[in-house]
Every structure is written in C-alpha cells, then in structure tokens.
PDB file of C-alpha atoms and ligand atoms in Angstrom:
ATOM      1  CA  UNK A  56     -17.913 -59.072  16.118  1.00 94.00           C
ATOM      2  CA  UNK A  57     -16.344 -61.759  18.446  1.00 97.00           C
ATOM      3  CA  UNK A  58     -19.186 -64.074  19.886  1.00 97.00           C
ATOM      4  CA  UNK A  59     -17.673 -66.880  22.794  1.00 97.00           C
ATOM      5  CA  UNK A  60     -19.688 -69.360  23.310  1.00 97.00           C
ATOM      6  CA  UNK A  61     -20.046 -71.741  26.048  1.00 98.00           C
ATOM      7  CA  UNK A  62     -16.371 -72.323  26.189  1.00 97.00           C
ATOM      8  CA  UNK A  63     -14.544 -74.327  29.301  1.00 98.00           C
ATOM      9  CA  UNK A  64     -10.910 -74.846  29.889  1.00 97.00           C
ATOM     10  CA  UNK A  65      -9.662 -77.033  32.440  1.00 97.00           C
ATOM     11  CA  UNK A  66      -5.734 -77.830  33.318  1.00 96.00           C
ATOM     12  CA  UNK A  67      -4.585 -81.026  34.822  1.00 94.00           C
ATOM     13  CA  UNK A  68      -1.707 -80.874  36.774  1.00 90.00           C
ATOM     14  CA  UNK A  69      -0.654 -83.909  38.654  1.00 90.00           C
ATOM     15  CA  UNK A  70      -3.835 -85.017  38.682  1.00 90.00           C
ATOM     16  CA  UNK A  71      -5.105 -81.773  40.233  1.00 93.00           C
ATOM     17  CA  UNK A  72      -8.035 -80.290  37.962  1.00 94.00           C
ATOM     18  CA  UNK A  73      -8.419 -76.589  37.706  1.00 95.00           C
ATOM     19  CA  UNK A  74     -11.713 -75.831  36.108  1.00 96.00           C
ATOM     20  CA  UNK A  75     -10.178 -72.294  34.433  1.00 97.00           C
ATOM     21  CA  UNK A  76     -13.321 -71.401  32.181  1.00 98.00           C
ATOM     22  CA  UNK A  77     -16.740 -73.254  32.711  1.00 97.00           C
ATOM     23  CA  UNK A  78     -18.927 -72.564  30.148  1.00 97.00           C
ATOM     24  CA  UNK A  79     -18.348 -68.831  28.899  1.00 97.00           C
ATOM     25  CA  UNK A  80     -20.665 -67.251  26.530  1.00 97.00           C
ATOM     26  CA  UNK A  81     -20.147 -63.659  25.475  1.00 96.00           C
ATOM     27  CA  UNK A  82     -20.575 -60.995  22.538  1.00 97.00           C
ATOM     28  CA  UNK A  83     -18.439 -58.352  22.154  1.00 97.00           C
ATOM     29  CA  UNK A  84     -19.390 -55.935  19.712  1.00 96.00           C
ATOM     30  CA  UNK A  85     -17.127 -53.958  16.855  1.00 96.00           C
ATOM     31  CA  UNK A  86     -15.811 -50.746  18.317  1.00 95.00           C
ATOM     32  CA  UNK A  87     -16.354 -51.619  22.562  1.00 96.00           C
ATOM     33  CA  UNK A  88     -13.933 -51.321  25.105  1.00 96.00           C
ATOM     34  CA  UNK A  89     -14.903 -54.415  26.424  1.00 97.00           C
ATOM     35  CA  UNK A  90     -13.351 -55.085  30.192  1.00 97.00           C
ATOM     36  CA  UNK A  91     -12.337 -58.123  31.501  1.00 96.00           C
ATOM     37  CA  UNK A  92     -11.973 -58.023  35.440  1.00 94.00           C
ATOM     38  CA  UNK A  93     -12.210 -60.154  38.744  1.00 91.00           C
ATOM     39  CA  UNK A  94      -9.367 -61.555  40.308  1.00 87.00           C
ATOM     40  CA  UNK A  95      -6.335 -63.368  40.090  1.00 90.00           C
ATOM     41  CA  UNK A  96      -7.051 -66.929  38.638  1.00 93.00           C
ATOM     42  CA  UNK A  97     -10.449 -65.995  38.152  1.00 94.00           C
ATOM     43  CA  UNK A  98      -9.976 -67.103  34.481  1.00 96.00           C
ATOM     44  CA  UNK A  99      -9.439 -63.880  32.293  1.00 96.00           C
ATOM     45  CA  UNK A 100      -5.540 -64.399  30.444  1.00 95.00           C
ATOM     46  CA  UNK A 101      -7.143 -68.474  29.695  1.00 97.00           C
ATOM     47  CA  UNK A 102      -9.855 -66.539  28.053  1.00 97.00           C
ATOM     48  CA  UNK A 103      -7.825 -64.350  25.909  1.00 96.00           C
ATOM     49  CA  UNK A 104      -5.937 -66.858  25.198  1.00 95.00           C
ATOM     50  CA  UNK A 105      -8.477 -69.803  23.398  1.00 96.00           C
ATOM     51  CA  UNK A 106      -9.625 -66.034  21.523  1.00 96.00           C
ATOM     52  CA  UNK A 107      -6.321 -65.628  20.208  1.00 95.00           C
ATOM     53  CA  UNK A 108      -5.780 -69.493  19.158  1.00 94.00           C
ATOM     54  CA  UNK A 109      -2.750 -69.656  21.988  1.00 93.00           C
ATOM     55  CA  UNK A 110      -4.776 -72.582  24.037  1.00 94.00           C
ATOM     56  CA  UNK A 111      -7.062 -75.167  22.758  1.00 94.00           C
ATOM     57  CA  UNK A 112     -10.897 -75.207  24.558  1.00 96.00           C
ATOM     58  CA  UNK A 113     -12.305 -78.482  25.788  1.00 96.00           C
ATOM     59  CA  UNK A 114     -15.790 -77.139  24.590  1.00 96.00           C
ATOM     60  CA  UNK A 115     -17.265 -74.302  22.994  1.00 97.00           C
ATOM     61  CA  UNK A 116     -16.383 -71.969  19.986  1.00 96.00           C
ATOM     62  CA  UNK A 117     -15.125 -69.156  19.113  1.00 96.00           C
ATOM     63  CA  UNK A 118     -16.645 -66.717  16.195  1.00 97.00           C
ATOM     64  CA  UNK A 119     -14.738 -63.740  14.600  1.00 96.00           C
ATOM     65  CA  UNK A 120     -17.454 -62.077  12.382  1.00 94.00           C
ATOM     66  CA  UNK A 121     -18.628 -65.488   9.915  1.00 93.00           C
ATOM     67  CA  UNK A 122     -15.346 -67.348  10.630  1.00 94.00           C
ATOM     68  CA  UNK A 123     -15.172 -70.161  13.208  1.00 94.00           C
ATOM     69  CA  UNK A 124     -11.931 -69.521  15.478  1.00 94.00           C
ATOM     70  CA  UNK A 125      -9.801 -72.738  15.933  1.00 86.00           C
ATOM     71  CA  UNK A 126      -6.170 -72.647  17.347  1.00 83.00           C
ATOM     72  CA  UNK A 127      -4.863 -73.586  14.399  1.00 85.00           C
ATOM     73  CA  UNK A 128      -6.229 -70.460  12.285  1.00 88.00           C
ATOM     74  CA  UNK A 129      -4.993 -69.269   8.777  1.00 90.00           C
ATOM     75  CA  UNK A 130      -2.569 -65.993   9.083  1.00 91.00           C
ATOM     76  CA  UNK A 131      -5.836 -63.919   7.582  1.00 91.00           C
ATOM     77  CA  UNK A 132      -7.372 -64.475  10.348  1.00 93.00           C
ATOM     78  CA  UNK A 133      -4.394 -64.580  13.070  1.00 93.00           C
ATOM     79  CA  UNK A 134      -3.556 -60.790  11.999  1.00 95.00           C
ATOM     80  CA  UNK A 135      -7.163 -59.846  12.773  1.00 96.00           C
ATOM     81  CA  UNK A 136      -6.775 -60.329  16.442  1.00 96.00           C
ATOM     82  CA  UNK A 137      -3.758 -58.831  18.327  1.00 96.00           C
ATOM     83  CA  UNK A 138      -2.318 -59.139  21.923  1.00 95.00           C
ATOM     84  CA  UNK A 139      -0.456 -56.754  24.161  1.00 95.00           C
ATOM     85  CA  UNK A 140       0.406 -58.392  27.667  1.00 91.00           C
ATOM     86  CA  UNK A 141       1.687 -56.834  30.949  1.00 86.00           C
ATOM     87  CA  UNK A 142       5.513 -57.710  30.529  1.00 82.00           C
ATOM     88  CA  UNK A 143       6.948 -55.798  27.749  1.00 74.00           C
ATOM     89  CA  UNK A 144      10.295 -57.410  28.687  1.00 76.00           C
ATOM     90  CA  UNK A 145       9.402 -60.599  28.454  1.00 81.00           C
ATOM     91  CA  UNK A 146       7.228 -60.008  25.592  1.00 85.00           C
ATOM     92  CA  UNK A 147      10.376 -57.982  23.504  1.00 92.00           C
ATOM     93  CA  UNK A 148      13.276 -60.379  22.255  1.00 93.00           C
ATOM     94  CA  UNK A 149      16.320 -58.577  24.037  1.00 93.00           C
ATOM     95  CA  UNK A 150      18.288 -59.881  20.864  1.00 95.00           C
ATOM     96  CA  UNK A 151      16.364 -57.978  18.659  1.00 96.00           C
ATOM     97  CA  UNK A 152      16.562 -54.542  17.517  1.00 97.00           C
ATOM     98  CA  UNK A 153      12.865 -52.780  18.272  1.00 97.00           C
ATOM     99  CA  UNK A 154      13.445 -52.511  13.800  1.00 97.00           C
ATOM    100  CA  UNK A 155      13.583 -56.567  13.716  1.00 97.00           C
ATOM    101  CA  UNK A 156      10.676 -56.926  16.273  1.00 96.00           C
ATOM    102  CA  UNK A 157       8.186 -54.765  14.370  1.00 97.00           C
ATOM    103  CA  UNK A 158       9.395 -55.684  10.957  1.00 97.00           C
ATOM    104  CA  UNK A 159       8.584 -59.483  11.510  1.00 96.00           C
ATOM    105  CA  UNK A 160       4.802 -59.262  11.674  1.00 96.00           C
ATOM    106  CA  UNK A 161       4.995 -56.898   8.440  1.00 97.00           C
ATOM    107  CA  UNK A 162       6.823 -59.724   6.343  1.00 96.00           C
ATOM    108  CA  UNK A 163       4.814 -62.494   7.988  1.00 95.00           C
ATOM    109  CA  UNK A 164       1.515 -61.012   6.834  1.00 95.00           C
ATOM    110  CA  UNK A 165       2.754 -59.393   3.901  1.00 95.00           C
ATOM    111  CA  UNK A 166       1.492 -56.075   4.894  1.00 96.00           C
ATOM    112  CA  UNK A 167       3.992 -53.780   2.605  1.00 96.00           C
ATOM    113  CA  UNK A 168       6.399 -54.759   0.111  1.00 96.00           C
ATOM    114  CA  UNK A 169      10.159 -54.739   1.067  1.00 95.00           C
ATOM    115  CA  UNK A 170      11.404 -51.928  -0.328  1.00 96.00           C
ATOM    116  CA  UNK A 171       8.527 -50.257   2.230  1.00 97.00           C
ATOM    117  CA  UNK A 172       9.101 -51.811   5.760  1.00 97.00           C
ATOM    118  CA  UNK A 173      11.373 -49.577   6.896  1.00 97.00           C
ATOM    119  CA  UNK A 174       8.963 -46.434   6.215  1.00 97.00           C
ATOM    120  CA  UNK A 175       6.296 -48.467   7.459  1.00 97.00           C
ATOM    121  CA  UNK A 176       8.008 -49.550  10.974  1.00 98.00           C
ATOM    122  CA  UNK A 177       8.699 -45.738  10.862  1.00 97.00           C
ATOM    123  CA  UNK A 178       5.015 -44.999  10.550  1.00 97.00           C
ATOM    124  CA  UNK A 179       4.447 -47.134  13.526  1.00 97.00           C
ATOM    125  CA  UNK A 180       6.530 -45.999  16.114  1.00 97.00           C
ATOM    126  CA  UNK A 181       4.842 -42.244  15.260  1.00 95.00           C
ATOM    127  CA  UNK A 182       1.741 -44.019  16.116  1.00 95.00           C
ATOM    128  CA  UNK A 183       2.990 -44.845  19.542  1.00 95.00           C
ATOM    129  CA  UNK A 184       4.637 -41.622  19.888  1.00 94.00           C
ATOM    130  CA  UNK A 185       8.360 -42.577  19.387  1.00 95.00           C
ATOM    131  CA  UNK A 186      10.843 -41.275  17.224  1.00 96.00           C
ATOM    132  CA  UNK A 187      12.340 -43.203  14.308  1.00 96.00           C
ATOM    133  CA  UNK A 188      15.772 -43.561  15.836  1.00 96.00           C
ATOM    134  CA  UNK A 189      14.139 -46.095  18.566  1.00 96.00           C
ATOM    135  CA  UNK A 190      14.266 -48.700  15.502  1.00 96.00           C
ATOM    136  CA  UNK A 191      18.157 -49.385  15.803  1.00 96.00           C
ATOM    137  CA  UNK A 192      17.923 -49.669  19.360  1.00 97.00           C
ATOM    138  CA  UNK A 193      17.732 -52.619  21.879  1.00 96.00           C
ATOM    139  CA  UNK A 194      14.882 -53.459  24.050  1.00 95.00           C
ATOM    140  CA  UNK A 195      17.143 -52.685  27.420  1.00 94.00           C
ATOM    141  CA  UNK A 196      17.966 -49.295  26.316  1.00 95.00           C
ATOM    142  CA  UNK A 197      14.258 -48.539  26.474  1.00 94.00           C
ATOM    143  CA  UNK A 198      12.224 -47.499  29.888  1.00 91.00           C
ATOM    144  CA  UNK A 199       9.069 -49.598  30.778  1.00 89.00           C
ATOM    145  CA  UNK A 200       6.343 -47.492  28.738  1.00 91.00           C
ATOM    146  CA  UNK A 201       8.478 -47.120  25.793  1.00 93.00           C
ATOM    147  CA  UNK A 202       9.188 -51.081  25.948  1.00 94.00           C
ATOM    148  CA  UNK A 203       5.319 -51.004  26.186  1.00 93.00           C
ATOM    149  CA  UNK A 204       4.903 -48.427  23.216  1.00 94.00           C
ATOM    150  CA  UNK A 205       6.875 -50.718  21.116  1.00 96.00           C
ATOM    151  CA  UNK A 206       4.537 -53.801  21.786  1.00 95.00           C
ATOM    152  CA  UNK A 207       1.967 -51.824  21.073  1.00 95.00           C
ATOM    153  CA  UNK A 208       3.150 -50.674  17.710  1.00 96.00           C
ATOM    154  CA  UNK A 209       4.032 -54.202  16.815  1.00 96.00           C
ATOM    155  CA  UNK A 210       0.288 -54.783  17.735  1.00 96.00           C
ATOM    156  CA  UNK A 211      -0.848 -52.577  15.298  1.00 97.00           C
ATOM    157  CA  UNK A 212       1.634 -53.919  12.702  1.00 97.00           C
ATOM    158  CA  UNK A 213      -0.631 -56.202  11.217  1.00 96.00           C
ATOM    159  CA  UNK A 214      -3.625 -54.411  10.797  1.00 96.00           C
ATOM    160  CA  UNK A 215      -5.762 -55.892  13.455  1.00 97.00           C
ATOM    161  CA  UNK A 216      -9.414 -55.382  13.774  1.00 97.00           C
ATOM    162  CA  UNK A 217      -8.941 -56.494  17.723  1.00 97.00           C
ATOM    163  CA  UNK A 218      -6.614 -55.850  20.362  1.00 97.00           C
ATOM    164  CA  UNK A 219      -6.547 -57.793  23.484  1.00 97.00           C
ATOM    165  CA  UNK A 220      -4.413 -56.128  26.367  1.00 96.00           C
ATOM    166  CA  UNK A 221      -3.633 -57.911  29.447  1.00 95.00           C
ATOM    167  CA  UNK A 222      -2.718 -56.189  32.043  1.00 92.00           C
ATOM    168  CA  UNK A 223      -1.191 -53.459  29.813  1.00 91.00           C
ATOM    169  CA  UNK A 224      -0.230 -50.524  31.873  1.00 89.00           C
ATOM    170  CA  UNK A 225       0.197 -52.843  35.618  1.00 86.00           C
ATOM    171  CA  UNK A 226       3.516 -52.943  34.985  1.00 83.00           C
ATOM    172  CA  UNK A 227       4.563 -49.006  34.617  1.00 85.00           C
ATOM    173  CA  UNK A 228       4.604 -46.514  37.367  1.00 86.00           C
ATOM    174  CA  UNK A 229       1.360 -44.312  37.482  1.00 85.00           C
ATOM    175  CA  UNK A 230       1.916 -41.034  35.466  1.00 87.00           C
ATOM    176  CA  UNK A 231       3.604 -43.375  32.536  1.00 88.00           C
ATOM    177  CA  UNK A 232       0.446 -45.448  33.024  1.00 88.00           C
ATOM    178  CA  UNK A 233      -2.006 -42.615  32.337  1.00 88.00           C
ATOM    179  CA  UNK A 234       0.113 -41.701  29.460  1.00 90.00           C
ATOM    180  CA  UNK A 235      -0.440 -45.631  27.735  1.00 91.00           C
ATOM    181  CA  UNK A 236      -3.871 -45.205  28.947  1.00 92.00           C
ATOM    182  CA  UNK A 237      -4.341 -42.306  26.769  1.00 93.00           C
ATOM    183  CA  UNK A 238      -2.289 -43.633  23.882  1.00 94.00           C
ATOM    184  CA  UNK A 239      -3.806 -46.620  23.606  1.00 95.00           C
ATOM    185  CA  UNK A 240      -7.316 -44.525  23.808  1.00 94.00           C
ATOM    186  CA  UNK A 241      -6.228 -42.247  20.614  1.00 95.00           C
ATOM    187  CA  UNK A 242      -5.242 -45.375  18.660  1.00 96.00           C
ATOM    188  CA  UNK A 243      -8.518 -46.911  19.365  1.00 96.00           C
ATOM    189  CA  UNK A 244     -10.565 -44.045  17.615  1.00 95.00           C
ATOM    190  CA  UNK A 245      -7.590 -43.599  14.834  1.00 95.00           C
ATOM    191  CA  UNK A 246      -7.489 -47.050  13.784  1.00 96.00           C
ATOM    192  CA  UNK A 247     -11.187 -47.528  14.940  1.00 96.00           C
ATOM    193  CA  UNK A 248     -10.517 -50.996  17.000  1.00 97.00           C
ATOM    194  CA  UNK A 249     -12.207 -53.256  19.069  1.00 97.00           C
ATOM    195  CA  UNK A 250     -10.535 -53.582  22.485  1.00 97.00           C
ATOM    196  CA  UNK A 251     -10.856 -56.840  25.054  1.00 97.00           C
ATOM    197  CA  UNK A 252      -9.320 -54.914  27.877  1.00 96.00           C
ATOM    198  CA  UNK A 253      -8.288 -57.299  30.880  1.00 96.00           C
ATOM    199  CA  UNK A 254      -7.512 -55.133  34.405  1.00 91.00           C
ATOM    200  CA  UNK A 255      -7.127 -55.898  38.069  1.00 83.00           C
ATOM    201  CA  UNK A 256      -7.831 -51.942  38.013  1.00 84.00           C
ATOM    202  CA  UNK A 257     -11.663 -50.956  38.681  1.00 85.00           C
ATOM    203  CA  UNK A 258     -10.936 -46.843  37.777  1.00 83.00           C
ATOM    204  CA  UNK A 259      -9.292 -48.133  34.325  1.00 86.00           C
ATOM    205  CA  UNK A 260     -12.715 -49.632  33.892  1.00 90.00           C
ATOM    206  CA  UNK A 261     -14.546 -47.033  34.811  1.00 87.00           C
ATOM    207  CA  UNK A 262     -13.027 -44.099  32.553  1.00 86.00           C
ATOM    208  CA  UNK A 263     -12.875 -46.356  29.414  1.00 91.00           C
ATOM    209  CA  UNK A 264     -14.622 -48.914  28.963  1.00 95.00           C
ATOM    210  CA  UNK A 265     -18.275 -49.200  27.500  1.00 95.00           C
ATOM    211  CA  UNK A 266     -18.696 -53.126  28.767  1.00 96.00           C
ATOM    212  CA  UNK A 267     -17.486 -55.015  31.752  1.00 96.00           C
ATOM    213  CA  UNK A 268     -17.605 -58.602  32.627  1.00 96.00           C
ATOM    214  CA  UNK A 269     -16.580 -60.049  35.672  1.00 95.00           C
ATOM    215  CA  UNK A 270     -15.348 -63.193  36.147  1.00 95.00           C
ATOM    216  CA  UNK A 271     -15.381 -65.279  39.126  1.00 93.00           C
ATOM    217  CA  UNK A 272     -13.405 -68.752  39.589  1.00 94.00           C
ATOM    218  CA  UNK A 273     -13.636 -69.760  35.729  1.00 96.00           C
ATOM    219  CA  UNK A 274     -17.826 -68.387  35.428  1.00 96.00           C
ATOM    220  CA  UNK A 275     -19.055 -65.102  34.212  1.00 96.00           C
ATOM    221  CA  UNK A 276     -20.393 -63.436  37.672  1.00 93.00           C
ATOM    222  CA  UNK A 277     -21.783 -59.960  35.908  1.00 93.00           C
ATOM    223  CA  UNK A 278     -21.787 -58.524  32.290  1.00 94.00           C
ATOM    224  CA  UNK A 279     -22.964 -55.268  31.079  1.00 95.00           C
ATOM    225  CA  UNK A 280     -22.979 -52.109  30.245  1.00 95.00           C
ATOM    226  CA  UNK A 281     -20.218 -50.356  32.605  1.00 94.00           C
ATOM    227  CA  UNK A 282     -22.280 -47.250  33.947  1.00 92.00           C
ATOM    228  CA  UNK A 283     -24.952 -49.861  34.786  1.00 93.00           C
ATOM    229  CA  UNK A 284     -22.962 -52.629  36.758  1.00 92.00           C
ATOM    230  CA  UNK A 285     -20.975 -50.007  38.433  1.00 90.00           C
ATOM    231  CA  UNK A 286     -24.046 -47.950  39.515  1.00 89.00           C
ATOM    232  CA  UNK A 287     -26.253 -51.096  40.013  1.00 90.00           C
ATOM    233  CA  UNK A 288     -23.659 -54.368  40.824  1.00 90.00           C
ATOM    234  CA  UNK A 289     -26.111 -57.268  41.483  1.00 90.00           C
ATOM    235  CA  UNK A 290     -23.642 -60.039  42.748  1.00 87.00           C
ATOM    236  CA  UNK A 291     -21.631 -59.677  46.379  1.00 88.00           C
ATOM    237  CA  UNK A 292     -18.685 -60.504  44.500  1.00 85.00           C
ATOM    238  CA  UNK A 293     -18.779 -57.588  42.042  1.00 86.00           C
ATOM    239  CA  UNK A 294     -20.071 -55.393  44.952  1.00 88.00           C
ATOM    240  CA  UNK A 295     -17.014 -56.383  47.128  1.00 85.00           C
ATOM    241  CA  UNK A 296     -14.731 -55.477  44.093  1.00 81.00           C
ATOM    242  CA  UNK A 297     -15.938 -52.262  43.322  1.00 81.00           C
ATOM    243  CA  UNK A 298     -16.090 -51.354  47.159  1.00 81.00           C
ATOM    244  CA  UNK A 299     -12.328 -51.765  46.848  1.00 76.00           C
ATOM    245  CA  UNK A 300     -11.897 -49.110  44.295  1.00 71.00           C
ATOM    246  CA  UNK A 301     -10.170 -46.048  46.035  1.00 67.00           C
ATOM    247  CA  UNK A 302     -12.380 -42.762  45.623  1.00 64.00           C
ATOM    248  CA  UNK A 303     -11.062 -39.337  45.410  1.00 62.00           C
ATOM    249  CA  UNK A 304     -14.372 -37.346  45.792  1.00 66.00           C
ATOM    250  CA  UNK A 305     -17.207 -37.377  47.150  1.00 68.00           C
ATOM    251  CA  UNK A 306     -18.969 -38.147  43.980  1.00 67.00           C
ATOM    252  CA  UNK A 307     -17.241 -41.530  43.358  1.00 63.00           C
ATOM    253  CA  UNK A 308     -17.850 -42.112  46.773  1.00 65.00           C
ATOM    254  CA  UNK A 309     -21.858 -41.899  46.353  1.00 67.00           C
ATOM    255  CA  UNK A 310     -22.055 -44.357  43.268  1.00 63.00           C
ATOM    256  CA  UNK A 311     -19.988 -47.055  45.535  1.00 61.00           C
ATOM    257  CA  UNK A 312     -22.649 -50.085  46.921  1.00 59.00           C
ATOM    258  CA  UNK A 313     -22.658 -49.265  50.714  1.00 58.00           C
TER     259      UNK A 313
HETATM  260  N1  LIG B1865      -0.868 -73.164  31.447  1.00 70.88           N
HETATM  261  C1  LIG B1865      -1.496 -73.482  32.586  1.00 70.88           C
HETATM  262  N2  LIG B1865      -1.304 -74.666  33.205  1.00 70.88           N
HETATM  263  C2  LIG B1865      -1.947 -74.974  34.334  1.00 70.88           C
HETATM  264  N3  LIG B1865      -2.844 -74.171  34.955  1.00 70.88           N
HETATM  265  C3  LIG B1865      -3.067 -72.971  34.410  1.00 70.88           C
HETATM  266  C4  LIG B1865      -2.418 -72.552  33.194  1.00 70.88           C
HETATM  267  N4  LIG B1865      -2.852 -71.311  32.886  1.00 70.88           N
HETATM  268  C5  LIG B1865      -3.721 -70.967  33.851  1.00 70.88           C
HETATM  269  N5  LIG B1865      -3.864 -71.961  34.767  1.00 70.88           N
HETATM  270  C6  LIG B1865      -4.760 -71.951  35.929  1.00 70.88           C
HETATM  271  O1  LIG B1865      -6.045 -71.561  35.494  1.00 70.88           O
HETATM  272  C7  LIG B1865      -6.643 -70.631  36.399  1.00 70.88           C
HETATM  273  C8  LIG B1865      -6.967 -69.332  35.674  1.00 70.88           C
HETATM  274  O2  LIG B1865      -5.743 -68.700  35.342  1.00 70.88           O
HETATM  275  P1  LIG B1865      -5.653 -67.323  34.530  1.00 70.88           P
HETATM  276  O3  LIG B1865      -4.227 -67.086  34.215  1.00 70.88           O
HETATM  277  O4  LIG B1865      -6.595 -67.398  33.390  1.00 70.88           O
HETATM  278  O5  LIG B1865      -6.183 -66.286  35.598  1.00 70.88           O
HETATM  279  P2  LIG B1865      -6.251 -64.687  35.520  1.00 70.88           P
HETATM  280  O6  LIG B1865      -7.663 -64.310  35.794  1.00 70.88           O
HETATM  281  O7  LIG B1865      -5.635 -64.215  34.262  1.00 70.88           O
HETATM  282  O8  LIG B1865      -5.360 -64.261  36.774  1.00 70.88           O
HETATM  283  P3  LIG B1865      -4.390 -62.967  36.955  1.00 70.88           P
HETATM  284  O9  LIG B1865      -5.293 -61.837  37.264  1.00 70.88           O
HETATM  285  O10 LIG B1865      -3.539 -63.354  38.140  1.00 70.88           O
HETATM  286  O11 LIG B1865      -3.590 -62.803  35.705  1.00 70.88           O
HETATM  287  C9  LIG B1865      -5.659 -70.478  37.544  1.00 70.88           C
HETATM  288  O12 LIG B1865      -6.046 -71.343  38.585  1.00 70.88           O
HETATM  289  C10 LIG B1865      -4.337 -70.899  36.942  1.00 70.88           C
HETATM  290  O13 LIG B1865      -3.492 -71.449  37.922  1.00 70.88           O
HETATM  291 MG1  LIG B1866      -3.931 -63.056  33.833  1.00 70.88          MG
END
C-alpha cells in the first residue's frame, strides 16, 4: 500500500548536520497497524512527515499504491493520507468553531455538496462519539480527548485510506487514553484503514499493532511482525526498550528479554 524507499533527511542548522532519516526502506501493507517506535529524535515525526508531503527528502521515494508521492501532491492524493498529532490544541484553530474546522477539509476535497456539510460534519462527530451540539462550540470549551476526538473526526473528513497518528493519546490522562485507544481501534475496522501508528508507548504496541519498526538515530534498528520482535528482539537497542515496558503479570513478565 505505502512502500518507503531508501529515503534520508538531514537538517542543517548552523552548520550543524543532523542526519534525521538515513536510508529508510519500508512496506506497509493495506489494513496494518503499523508501529513506529524508538526514541526521542530517533527519526519517526521526519518520517511521517516526507509520507504526508509536509518535508521534502534528500533521497528516496515515496509510493502510495501506483502513484509516486512528492511534496507537492495533487488534493486526490493529499486526502488519501491523513494525520492526527499529539497536541490537539495546537493542532485545533482556537478561532474556529469545531463546525468550521471539520467543514474545511469537506469543501477543500469536495467530499459533499453544500447543502450537505452540515449533516455530514454531524455524521462525523457520531463517529468519534460526540454529540452534534460540539459543532458550535470552541476548541477551549472542549477537554483534552474530546479536542482529540475532534482531530480525529476531521481526519476522517476526507475519506482517507491512511491515518498517521503521532503520539495520539500521550497527551491525555490514562483512562481518557484507553478510551481514544479504543475509538480509534473501532474506526479502523469501520472505515477499514491503514494505520502508521508512532508511540513512545511499548504496551500501545503490543495490544494493537500487527507490525513494529524501530528506529534508532535516523536507521531502521528492527521491523516485523509485533508478536515476533517482542517475543524474539534481536538488537540490544530494541531489547533495552522493551525491558522498559512496565509488566503487570507474571505472564508479560516471561515474554520480556532477561
Ligand atoms: N524542522 C527541523 N529542523 C531541524 N532539525 C529537525 C527538524 N525536525 C526534526 N529535526 C531533528 O531531526 C531529528 C529527528 O527528529 P524527529 O522529530 O523526527 O524525532 P522523533 O523520533 O519524532 O522524536 P520524538 O519521539 O521526540 O517526537 C532530531 O535530531 C531533531 O532535532
Ligand atoms: Mg516525534
């Protein structure tokens, strides 16, 4: 479905060179939860990024189905491929009614005609489990997972085949977290979507994903399928990470590298 390959990314800063990506190649296939981890700077939001046409890559290409992925893509193929990041707030105008923010990516991509929208933004917020009165409201009148809801139904506005989340449920407190988690799980099936899921959080991983790569300082350090590297981790690095994960039982505890 989406096929990387050999991508690099570096940024120049004062003459400082950070080598972000060096030389990615990966395949992720239509339907996987496909999980991005390994840690901070290790690459992962410069990744989504040159997928979603946001950064330009020094090398490489990008491949959605039979279309070659540049940053300047038509709006066919920018609606295909959809991003939720970890700030709601700072992803939701705060001058814009939650009915102006979802609206925009209808008109933009023509989804319905006019007379329609405001059904449609309707139909949208049921997706993400809010009521229709949450259209004439602000984003500061909203708590963190219903700011987070609302990005995620203006995700879906456009009728994506692929959503990339970043980070999406770091930001909320735990129980609202499980609640995303599970959200975003139903809409998966529903809408039947590809996911590029990026997490600091190995137990995410774990309980839904079906691939996991892990990056290390701009390279691919592991990739496969998730039972497998979790079981079976061949590089220190992804050992040390998943030695990290808290356990709750005994069980967890056994499938940990010692
Ligand atoms: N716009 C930019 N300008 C300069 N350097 C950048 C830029 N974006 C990322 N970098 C650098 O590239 C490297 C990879 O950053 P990136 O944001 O992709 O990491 P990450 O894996 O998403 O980290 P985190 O888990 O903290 O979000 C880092 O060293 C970062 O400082
Ligand atoms: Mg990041």
């Amino acid at each position: 479905m989406i096929e990387v390959k050999n991508i690099s990314k570096k940024f120049i800063i004062k003459s400082n060179i950070v080598q972000a990506l060096d030389n990615i190649s990966l395949k992720i296939e239509e339907s996987d939860c496909f999980a991005i981890v390994g840690e901070s700077g290790s690459g992962k939001t410069t990744l989504a990024n040159i997928i979603l046409g946001i950064y330009n890559q020094d090398n490489g290409e990008v491949w959605l189905e039979d279309s070659l992925l540049s940053s300047n893509r038509s709006l066919n193929l920018r609606k295909l491929i959809q991003f939720v990041q970890q700030n709601p707030m700072s992803t939701l105008n705060p001058k814009k009614t939650i009915y102006n923010t979802i609206s925009l990516p209808l008109k933009i991509h023509k989804i319905v005609s006019n007379d329609k929208i405001s059904d449609r933004v309707e139909k949208l917020l049921s997706y993400v489990g809010l009521d229709a009165e949450f259209m004439h409201r602000y984003p500061d009148t909203l708590s963190g997972g219903q700011k987070q809801r609302v990005a995620i139904a203006r995700a879906l506005a456009s009728e994506p085949k692929v959503l990339i989340l970043d980070e999406p449920t770091s930001a909320l407190d735990v129980i609202v977290q499980s609640k995303v988690l599970n959200l975003l799980l139903n809409i998966k099936n529903k809408f039947n979507l590809t996911y590029i899921f990026i997490t600091h959080d190995l137990s995410v991983v774990k309980n839904i994903a079906n691939r996991v790569l892990v990056m290390n300082k701009g390279k691919i350090d592991e990739f496969g399928k998730t039972m497998e590297v979790f079981s079976r981790p061949k590089s220190d690095y992804t050992k040390t990470l998943i030695r990290a994960i808290p356990t709750v039982t005994d069980e967890e505890d056994e499938i940990k590298p010692k």
